[in-house]
Amino acid sequence: QVQLVESGGGLVQPGGSLRLSCAAAGFTFSTSVMSWYRQAPGKEREFVASIPSSGRSAYYSDSVKGRFTASRDNVQNTVYLRMNSLKPEDTAVYYCKAITSGNIYWGRGTQVTVSS
């Protein structure tokens, strides 16, 4: 059974940092493309970052480029999102997505709130 479990969200002040984790199970993590998306209240879910199976050359949306860093550990079957210089507009539920063997799986998300 495929499982994607996000963690690490919370309340942080503007300018602060958080690291999200997504623990994966039930599929071949090391050959999958992993991505992060987010959805703010009243808005569509949007792409944040994607990292290939090799862990090299992650791709980012313009809104987070230079502030967020995606990484992965193919031994621990975990993908991370390091978020620096957080802004109130980064407030959203953050979701982990896996693309593997032609299938797409989503986690349930973790809430990130940026507020003073």
Backbone as CSV, one residue per row, in Angstrom:
resi,resn,N_x,N_y,N_z,CA_x,CA_y,CA_z,C_x,C_y,C_z
1,GLN,0.847,-1.183,0.000,0.000,0.000,0.000,0.886,1.239,0.000
2,VAL,0.614,2.124,-0.944,1.405,3.346,-1.051,1.031,4.303,0.078
3,GLN,2.054,4.853,0.697,1.839,5.858,1.734,2.805,7.010,1.535
4,LEU,2.286,8.211,1.650,3.076,9.434,1.668,2.614,10.235,2.878
5,VAL,3.520,10.465,3.812,3.152,11.139,5.049,4.027,12.365,5.238
6,GLU,3.403,13.527,5.133,4.115,14.789,5.316,4.171,15.158,6.793
7,SER,5.232,15.864,7.160,5.375,16.372,8.517,6.272,17.603,8.492
8,GLY,6.321,18.312,9.613,7.211,19.452,9.738,6.546,20.803,9.598
9,GLY,5.271,20.816,9.293,4.574,22.093,9.186,4.356,22.732,10.548
10,GLY,3.856,23.967,10.525,3.596,24.665,11.772,3.442,26.148,11.554
11,LEU,3.485,26.872,12.644,3.381,28.333,12.624,4.777,28.931,12.734
12,VAL,5.095,29.841,11.836,6.406,30.481,11.832,6.239,31.952,11.497
13,GLN,7.134,32.781,12.013,7.072,34.211,11.737,7.643,34.515,10.355
14,PRO,7.225,35.605,9.762,7.825,36.010,8.472,9.338,36.109,8.601
15,GLY,10.016,35.597,7.583,11.471,35.557,7.592,12.038,34.289,8.203
16,GLY,11.190,33.488,8.798,11.646,32.262,9.433,11.815,31.109,8.465
17,SER,12.138,29.954,9.033,12.416,28.769,8.222,11.676,27.553,8.775
18,LEU,11.413,26.626,7.888,10.852,25.323,8.250,11.435,24.280,7.307
19,ARG,11.470,23.038,7.771,11.810,21.935,6.884,10.695,20.915,6.917
20,LEU,10.107,20.692,5.766,9.071,19.678,5.627,9.703,18.364,5.219
21,SER,9.078,17.286,5.663,9.500,15.937,5.279,8.308,15.185,4.713
22,CYS,8.596,14.279,3.823,7.560,13.396,3.288,8.144,11.989,3.280
23,ALA,7.643,11.151,4.150,8.104,9.765,4.240,7.261,8.890,3.327
24,ALA,7.933,8.123,2.485,7.251,7.321,1.478,7.392,5.834,1.769
25,ALA,6.375,5.083,1.374,6.404,3.631,1.517,5.467,3.009,0.495
26,GLY,5.753,1.758,0.149,4.839,1.011,-0.701,5.118,1.091,-2.192
27,PHE,6.208,1.756,-2.572,6.591,1.808,-3.973,8.100,2.021,-4.045
28,THR,8.638,1.943,-5.269,10.085,2.079,-5.439,10.442,3.552,-5.445
29,PHE,10.753,4.049,-4.277,10.998,5.484,-4.108,12.183,5.954,-4.948
30,SER,13.230,5.155,-5.008,14.483,5.601,-5.624,14.364,5.880,-7.119
31,THR,13.323,5.380,-7.761,13.152,5.618,-9.197,11.982,6.551,-9.491
32,SER,11.403,7.128,-8.484,10.233,7.977,-8.675,10.607,9.453,-8.686
33,VAL,9.792,10.239,-9.354,9.910,11.687,-9.303,9.032,12.172,-8.151
34,MET,9.605,12.985,-7.303,8.879,13.493,-6.144,8.682,14.995,-6.285
35,SER,7.530,15.456,-5.880,7.223,16.882,-6.014,6.530,17.390,-4.756
36,TRP,6.590,18.702,-4.599,5.840,19.401,-3.560,4.864,20.362,-4.232
37,TYR,3.654,20.383,-3.712,2.626,21.323,-4.133,2.079,21.996,-2.889
38,ARG,1.335,23.063,-3.097,0.684,23.718,-1.961,-0.669,24.270,-2.392
39,GLN,-1.532,24.406,-1.405,-2.856,24.958,-1.667,-3.241,25.896,-0.539
40,ALA,-3.406,27.161,-0.904,-3.842,28.174,0.044,-5.367,28.216,0.065
41,PRO,-5.951,28.722,1.144,-7.414,28.787,1.233,-8.015,29.546,0.056
42,GLY,-8.995,28.946,-0.592,-9.683,29.595,-1.699,-8.922,29.612,-3.005
43,LYS,-7.782,28.921,-3.048,-6.970,28.928,-4.269,-6.767,27.507,-4.783
44,GLU,-6.340,27.427,-6.046,-6.029,26.142,-6.647,-4.710,25.602,-6.067
45,ARG,-4.579,24.301,-6.105,-3.298,23.701,-5.715,-2.247,24.096,-6.753
46,GLU,-1.066,24.481,-6.275,-0.029,24.943,-7.203,1.288,24.215,-6.972
47,PHE,2.035,24.111,-8.038,3.346,23.468,-8.018,4.334,24.309,-7.219
48,VAL,5.168,23.629,-6.422,6.220,24.306,-5.669,7.607,23.864,-6.143
49,ALA,7.843,22.550,-6.130,9.173,22.049,-6.483,9.070,20.590,-6.904
50,SER,10.036,20.177,-7.719,10.090,18.793,-8.166,11.539,18.346,-8.156
51,ILE,11.768,17.110,-7.759,13.134,16.599,-7.702,13.172,15.227,-8.353
52,PRO,14.080,15.021,-9.308,14.132,13.743,-10.012,14.700,12.644,-9.126
53,SER,14.670,11.433,-9.624,15.103,10.282,-8.833,16.567,10.398,-8.398
54,SER,17.386,11.038,-9.225,18.805,11.194,-8.897,19.047,12.176,-7.760
55,GLY,18.077,13.031,-7.511,18.263,14.065,-6.490,18.961,15.310,-7.009
56,ARG,19.345,15.298,-8.273,20.047,16.446,-8.847,19.071,17.305,-9.639
57,SER,19.407,18.570,-9.806,18.664,19.494,-10.674,17.187,19.575,-10.326
58,ALA,16.908,19.905,-9.098,15.516,20.138,-8.716,14.980,21.350,-9.459
59,TYR,13.663,21.368,-9.641,13.000,22.447,-10.378,12.022,23.153,-9.447
60,TYR,11.967,24.496,-9.537,11.161,25.274,-8.596,10.231,26.244,-9.319
61,SER,9.140,26.573,-8.664,8.295,27.645,-9.177,9.004,28.971,-8.945
62,ASP,8.668,29.959,-9.733,9.315,31.270,-9.604,9.064,31.878,-8.232
63,SER,7.937,31.576,-7.630,7.582,32.200,-6.365,8.444,31.715,-5.196
64,VAL,9.095,30.572,-5.344,9.907,30.044,-4.240,11.377,29.898,-4.604
65,LYS,11.710,30.110,-5.857,13.101,29.929,-6.306,14.031,30.819,-5.502
66,GLY,15.118,30.237,-5.027,16.084,30.977,-4.232,15.787,30.962,-2.740
67,ARG,14.585,30.535,-2.366,14.218,30.484,-0.943,13.982,29.051,-0.462
68,PHE,13.471,28.208,-1.346,13.159,26.820,-0.991,14.167,25.887,-1.651
69,THR,14.469,24.789,-0.964,15.361,23.769,-1.509,14.759,22.388,-1.287
70,ALA,14.595,21.652,-2.378,14.106,20.276,-2.287,15.292,19.317,-2.284
71,SER,15.186,18.269,-1.500,16.218,17.237,-1.475,15.555,15.906,-1.157
72,ARG,16.309,14.838,-1.313,15.740,13.518,-1.053,16.815,12.581,-0.536
73,ASP,16.364,11.584,0.191,17.234,10.536,0.710,16.659,9.214,0.222
74,ASN,17.318,8.623,-0.759,16.804,7.394,-1.364,17.069,6.148,-0.512
75,VAL,17.743,6.330,0.607,17.901,5.222,1.567,16.776,5.282,2.591
76,GLN,16.498,6.495,3.052,15.424,6.694,4.033,14.052,6.835,3.384
77,ASN,14.010,6.842,2.046,12.735,6.988,1.324,11.977,8.235,1.772
78,THR,12.691,9.330,1.816,12.116,10.577,2.300,12.523,11.725,1.384
79,VAL,11.575,12.604,1.142,11.867,13.826,0.403,11.643,15.004,1.348
80,TYR,12.470,16.033,1.171,12.440,17.184,2.064,12.188,18.467,1.283
81,LEU,11.682,19.453,1.993,11.571,20.799,1.439,12.032,21.775,2.509
82,ARG,13.186,22.338,2.298,13.709,23.356,3.209,13.183,24.703,2.742
83,MET,12.513,25.421,3.630,11.880,26.685,3.283,12.496,27.794,4.127
84,ASN,13.160,28.728,3.478,13.780,29.867,4.148,13.074,31.158,3.742
85,SER,13.328,32.204,4.513,12.776,33.531,4.209,11.276,33.457,3.933
86,LEU,10.579,32.786,4.803,9.146,32.553,4.578,8.356,33.853,4.627
87,LYS,7.326,33.904,3.787,6.463,35.069,3.666,5.025,34.673,4.006
88,PRO,4.206,35.636,4.383,2.798,35.298,4.666,2.116,34.612,3.485
89,GLU,2.516,34.963,2.282,1.884,34.338,1.108,2.317,32.892,0.884
90,ASP,3.256,32.402,1.690,3.620,30.988,1.644,2.663,30.136,2.486
91,THR,1.763,30.783,3.209,0.796,30.052,4.022,-0.079,29.167,3.149
92,ALA,-0.105,27.883,3.467,-0.847,26.912,2.657,-0.720,25.532,3.293
93,VAL,-1.492,24.606,2.781,-1.262,23.191,3.063,-0.300,22.685,2.002
94,TYR,0.780,22.067,2.450,1.815,21.568,1.549,1.647,20.056,1.378
95,TYR,1.641,19.640,0.111,1.424,18.240,-0.241,2.635,17.661,-0.950
96,CYS,2.859,16.414,-0.692,3.892,15.631,-1.356,3.222,14.800,-2.455
97,LYS,3.874,14.707,-3.596,3.337,13.945,-4.719,4.419,13.019,-5.266
98,ALA,4.025,11.796,-5.575,4.949,10.823,-6.170,4.433,10.400,-7.540
99,ILE,5.342,10.357,-8.511,5.026,9.790,-9.826,5.906,8.562,-9.991
100,THR,5.268,7.416,-10.079,6.012,6.171,-10.132,5.273,5.147,-10.978
101,SER,5.980,4.558,-11.918,5.403,3.525,-12.792,4.092,3.977,-13.427
102,GLY,4.035,5.231,-13.810,2.849,5.755,-14.464,1.710,6.110,-13.534
103,ASN,1.895,5.922,-12.250,0.855,6.262,-11.278,1.233,7.511,-10.501
104,ILE,0.218,8.198,-10.015,0.410,9.411,-9.229,-0.221,9.209,-7.856
105,TYR,0.546,9.560,-6.827,0.056,9.439,-5.460,0.277,10.753,-4.725
106,TRP,-0.638,11.035,-3.804,-0.566,12.265,-3.001,-0.587,11.933,-1.519
107,GLY,0.117,12.752,-0.749,-0.014,12.691,0.685,-1.202,13.519,1.134
108,ARG,-1.433,13.567,2.436,-2.587,14.286,2.978,-2.256,15.732,3.320
109,GLY,-0.997,16.075,3.308,-0.616,17.462,3.499,-0.239,17.823,4.922
110,THR,0.491,18.927,5.028,0.864,19.492,6.315,0.692,21.006,6.234
111,GLN,0.112,21.589,7.263,-0.213,23.016,7.254,1.022,23.842,7.596
112,VAL,1.264,24.865,6.791,2.291,25.858,7.073,1.608,27.218,7.175
113,THR,1.808,27.885,8.291,1.225,29.207,8.501,2.343,30.182,8.822
114,VAL,2.432,31.235,8.019,3.460,32.260,8.217,2.750,33.526,8.677
115,SER,2.976,33.874,9.917,2.260,35.010,10.497,3.007,35.519,11.714
116,SER,2.904,36.825,11.928,3.496,37.419,13.119,2.471,37.498,14.243
